[in-house]
Coordinates of C-alpha atoms in Angstrom, one line a residue:
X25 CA 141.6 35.0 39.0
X26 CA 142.4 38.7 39.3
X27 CA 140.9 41.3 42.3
X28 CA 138.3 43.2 40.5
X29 CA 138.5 47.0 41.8
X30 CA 135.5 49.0 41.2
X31 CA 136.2 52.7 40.7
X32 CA 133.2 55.3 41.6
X33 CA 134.0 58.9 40.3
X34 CA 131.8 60.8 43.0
X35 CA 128.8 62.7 42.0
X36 CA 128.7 63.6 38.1
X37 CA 125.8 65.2 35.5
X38 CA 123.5 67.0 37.3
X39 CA 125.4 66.7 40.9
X40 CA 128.3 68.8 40.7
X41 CA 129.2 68.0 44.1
X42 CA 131.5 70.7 45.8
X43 CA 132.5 74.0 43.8
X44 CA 134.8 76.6 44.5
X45 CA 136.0 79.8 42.0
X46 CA 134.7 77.7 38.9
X47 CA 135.8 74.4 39.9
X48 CA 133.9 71.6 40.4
X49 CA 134.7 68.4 42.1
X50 CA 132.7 66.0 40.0
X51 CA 135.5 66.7 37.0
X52 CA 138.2 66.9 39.7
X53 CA 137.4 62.8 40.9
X54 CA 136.7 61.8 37.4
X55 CA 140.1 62.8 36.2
X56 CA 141.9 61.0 39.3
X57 CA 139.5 58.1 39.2
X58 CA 140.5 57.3 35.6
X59 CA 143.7 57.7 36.2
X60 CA 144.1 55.4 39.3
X61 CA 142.1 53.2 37.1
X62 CA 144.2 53.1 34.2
X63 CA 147.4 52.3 36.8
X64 CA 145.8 49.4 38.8
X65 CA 144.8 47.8 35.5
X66 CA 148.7 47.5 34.5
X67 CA 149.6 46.3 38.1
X68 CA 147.3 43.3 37.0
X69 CA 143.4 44.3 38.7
X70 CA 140.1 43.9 36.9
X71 CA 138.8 47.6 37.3
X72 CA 134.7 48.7 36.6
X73 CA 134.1 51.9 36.7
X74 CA 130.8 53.1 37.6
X75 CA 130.9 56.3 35.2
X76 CA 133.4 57.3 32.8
X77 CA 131.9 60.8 31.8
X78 CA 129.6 63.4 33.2
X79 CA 126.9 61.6 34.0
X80 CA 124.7 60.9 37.1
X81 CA 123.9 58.1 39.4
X82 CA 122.2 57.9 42.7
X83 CA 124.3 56.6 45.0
X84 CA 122.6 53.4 45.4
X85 CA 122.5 53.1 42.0
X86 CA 126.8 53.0 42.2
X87 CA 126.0 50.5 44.7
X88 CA 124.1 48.1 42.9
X89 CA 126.9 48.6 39.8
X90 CA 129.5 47.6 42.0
X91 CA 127.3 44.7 43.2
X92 CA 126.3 43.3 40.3
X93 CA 129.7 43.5 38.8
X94 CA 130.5 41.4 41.4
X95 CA 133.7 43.2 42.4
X96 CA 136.1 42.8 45.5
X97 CA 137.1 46.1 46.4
X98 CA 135.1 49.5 46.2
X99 CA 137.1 53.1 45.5
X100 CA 135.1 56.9 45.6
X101 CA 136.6 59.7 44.8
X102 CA 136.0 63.0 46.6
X103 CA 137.2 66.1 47.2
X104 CA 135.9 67.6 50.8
X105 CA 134.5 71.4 51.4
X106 CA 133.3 73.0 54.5
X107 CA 131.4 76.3 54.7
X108 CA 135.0 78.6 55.3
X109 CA 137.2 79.0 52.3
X110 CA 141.0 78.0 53.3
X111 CA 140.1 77.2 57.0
X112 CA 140.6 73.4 56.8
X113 CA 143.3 71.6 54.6
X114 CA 144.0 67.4 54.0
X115 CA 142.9 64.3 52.9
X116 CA 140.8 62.0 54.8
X117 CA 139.2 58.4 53.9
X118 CA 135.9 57.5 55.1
X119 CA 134.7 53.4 56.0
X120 CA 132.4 51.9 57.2
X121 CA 133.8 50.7 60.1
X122 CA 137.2 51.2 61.2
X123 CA 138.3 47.7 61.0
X124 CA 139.9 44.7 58.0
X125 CA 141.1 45.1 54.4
X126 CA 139.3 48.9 54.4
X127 CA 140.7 50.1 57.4
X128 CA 144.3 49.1 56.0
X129 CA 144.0 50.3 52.2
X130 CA 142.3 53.8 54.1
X131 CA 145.4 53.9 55.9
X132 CA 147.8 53.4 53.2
X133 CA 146.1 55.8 50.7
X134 CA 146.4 58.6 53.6
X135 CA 150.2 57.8 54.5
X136 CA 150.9 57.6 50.7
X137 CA 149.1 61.6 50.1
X138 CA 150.8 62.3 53.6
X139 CA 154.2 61.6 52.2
X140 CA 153.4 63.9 49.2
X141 CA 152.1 67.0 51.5
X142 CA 148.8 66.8 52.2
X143 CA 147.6 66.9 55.8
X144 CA 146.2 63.7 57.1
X145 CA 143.1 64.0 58.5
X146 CA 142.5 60.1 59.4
X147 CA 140.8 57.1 58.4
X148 CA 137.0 58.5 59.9
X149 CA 134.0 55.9 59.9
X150 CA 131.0 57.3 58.5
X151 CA 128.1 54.1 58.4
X152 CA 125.3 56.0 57.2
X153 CA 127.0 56.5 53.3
X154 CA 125.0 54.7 51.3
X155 CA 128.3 53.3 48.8
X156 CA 129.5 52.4 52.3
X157 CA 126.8 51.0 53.9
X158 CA 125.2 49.3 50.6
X159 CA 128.1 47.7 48.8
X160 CA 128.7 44.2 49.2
X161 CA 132.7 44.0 49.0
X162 CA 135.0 46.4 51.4
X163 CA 134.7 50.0 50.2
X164 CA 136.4 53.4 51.0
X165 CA 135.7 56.7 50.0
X166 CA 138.8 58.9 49.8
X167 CA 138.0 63.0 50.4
X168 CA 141.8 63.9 47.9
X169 CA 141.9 67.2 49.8
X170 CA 139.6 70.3 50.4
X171 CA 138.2 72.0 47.1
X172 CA 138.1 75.2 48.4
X173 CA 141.5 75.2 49.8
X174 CA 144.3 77.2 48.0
X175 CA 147.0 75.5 48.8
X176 CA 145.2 71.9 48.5
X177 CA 144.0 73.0 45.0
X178 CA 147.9 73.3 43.8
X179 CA 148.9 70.4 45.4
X180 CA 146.2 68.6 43.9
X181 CA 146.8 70.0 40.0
X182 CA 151.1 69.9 40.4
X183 CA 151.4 66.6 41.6
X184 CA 148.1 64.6 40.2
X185 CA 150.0 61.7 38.6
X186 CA 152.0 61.3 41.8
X187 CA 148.5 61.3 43.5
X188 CA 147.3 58.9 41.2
X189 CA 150.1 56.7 41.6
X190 CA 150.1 57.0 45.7
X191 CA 146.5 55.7 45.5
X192 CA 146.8 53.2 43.3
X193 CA 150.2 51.7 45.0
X194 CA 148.2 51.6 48.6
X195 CA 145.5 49.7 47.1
X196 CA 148.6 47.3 45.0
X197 CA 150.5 46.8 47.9
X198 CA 147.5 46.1 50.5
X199 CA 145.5 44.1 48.0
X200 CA 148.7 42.3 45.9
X201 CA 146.9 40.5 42.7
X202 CA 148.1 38.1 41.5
X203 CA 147.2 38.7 37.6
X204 CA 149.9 40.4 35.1
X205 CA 148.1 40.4 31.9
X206 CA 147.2 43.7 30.2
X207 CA 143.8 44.9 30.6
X208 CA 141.5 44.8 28.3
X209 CA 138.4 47.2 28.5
X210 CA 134.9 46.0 27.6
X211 CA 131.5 47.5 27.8
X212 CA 128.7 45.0 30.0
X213 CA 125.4 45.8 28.6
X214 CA 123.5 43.3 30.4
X215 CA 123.6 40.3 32.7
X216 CA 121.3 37.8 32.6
X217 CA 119.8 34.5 34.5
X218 CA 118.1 33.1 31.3
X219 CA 120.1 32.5 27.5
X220 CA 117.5 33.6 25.7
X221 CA 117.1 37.0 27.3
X222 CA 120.8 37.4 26.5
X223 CA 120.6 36.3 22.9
X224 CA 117.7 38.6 22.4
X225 CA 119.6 41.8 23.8
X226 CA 122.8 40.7 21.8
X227 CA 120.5 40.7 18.4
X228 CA 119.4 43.9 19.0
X229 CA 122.6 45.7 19.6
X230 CA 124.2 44.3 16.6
X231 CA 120.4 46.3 14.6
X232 CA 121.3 49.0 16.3
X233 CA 125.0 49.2 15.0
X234 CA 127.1 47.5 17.9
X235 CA 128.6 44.3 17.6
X236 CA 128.1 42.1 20.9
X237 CA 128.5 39.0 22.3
X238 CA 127.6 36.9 24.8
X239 CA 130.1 35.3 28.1
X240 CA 128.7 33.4 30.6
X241 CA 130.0 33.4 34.3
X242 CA 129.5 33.1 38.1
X243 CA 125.9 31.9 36.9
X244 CA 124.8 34.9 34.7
X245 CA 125.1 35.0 31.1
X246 CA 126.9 38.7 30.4
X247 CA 126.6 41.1 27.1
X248 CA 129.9 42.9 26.0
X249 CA 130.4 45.5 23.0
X250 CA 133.6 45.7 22.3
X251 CA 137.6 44.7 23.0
X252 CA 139.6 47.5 23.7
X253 CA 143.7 47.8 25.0
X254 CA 143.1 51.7 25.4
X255 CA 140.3 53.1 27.9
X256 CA 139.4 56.2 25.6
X257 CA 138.0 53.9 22.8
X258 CA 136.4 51.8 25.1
X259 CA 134.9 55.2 26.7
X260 CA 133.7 56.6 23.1
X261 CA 132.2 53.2 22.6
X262 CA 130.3 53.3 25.8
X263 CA 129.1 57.0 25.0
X264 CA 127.6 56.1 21.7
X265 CA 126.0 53.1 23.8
X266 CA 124.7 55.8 26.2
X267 CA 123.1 58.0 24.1
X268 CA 121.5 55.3 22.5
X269 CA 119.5 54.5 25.2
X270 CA 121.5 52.0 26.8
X271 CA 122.7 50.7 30.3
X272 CA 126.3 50.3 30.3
X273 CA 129.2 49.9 32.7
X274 CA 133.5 49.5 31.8
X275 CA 135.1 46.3 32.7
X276 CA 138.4 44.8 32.6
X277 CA 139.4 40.9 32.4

């Protein structure tokens, strides 16, 4: 059974987390979150993202996505900021608690960005986070350099598939799944205890113009629109689900 990686792009909609000179950080960690994304679901992972466009969540709300997905491993993407433009530079991850699986991806990810010229500003515990503190699998939340920072700006736009690719090889090479297959994206509408609540949401998808089905595992009977080999259709799908008035989160198996 493949490791099932859930992928949070930090803040989003609303939240625009950090800006700087027009930028803002919520489009800067949903690029690189997709991206990671899209490269640990070739080395083999299951990957759920909780958003994949500009939307907002609380972070609890992330939390309880990446709980009831039931995943193994939790990844948010940051950028950092402080209140001095250009007076602090690097990457830092954030854990719980310095210590296990965490600790040694959160080390990995900041050698790997070290190695392509960012500072490394250290694995840092920070227990008060609620997508820390609240998800039930080990989590880390990596800050990809400082948003108002010149020189961690171009690093961060020259060499962003080489960041991508440093990310997603710490969490390969510490985590090692052991599933090859090529992903294939669906959309979870719902996840049920009872059949019949299932069935009912299923029927009324398919009124409403989206074909769905029903899987049933680890005790929960599961509704899924769609089968998709490329992320982008599966993200269009999900968008039209959205604005229908639907709950949806991207999966992989």
């Amino acid at each position: 059974m493949a490791y099932t990686v859930v992928i949070d792009p930090g803040h989003g909609g609303s939240d625009p987390g950090a800006t700087y000179q027009g930028r803002l950080e919520k489009d800067d960690n949903l690029n690189l979150a997709l991206q990671v994304g899209e490269m640990l679901s070739r080395d083999g992972f299951d990957v759920i993202y909780t958003r994949t466009e500009d939307i907002y969540d609380t972070p609890l709300e992330k939390a309880n996505i990446a709980n009831n997905s039931n995943g193994d491993f939790f990844i948010s993407f940051h950028r950092n900021s402080n209140v001095v433009p250009n007076s602090s530079s690097g990457v830092e991850t954030l854990v719980f608690d310095n210590s296990g699986v965490k600790s040694d991806v959160a080390n990995a990810v900041n050698d790997n960005l070290a190695a392509l010229g960012f500072n490394n500003r250290g694995v840092i515990e920070r227990p008060n986070l609620v997508v820390l503190k609240r998800t039930k699998m080990p989590a880390i939340l990596i800050e990809t350099g400082f948003i108002n920072n010149t020189n961690d700006n171009l690093l961060f736009d020259s060499r962003f598939n080489e960041i991508a690719n440093a990310i997603s090889s710490a969490v390969s090479d510490t985590l090692s799944p052991n599933v090859t297959t090529p992903a294939i994206y669906k959309i979870q509408v719902g996840a049920f205890e009872h059949r019949d609540n299932a069935y009912s949401l299923s029927e009324r998808l398919g009124i409403d113009g989206f074909p769905a089905y029903v899987e049933q595992s680890n005790g929960l009977y599961r509704v899924y629109v769609g089968s998709y080999e490329e992320l982008n259709n599966a993200v269009n799908t999900e968008k039209a689900l959205r604005n229908a008035g639907y709950q949806t989160f991207i999966t992989t198996n």
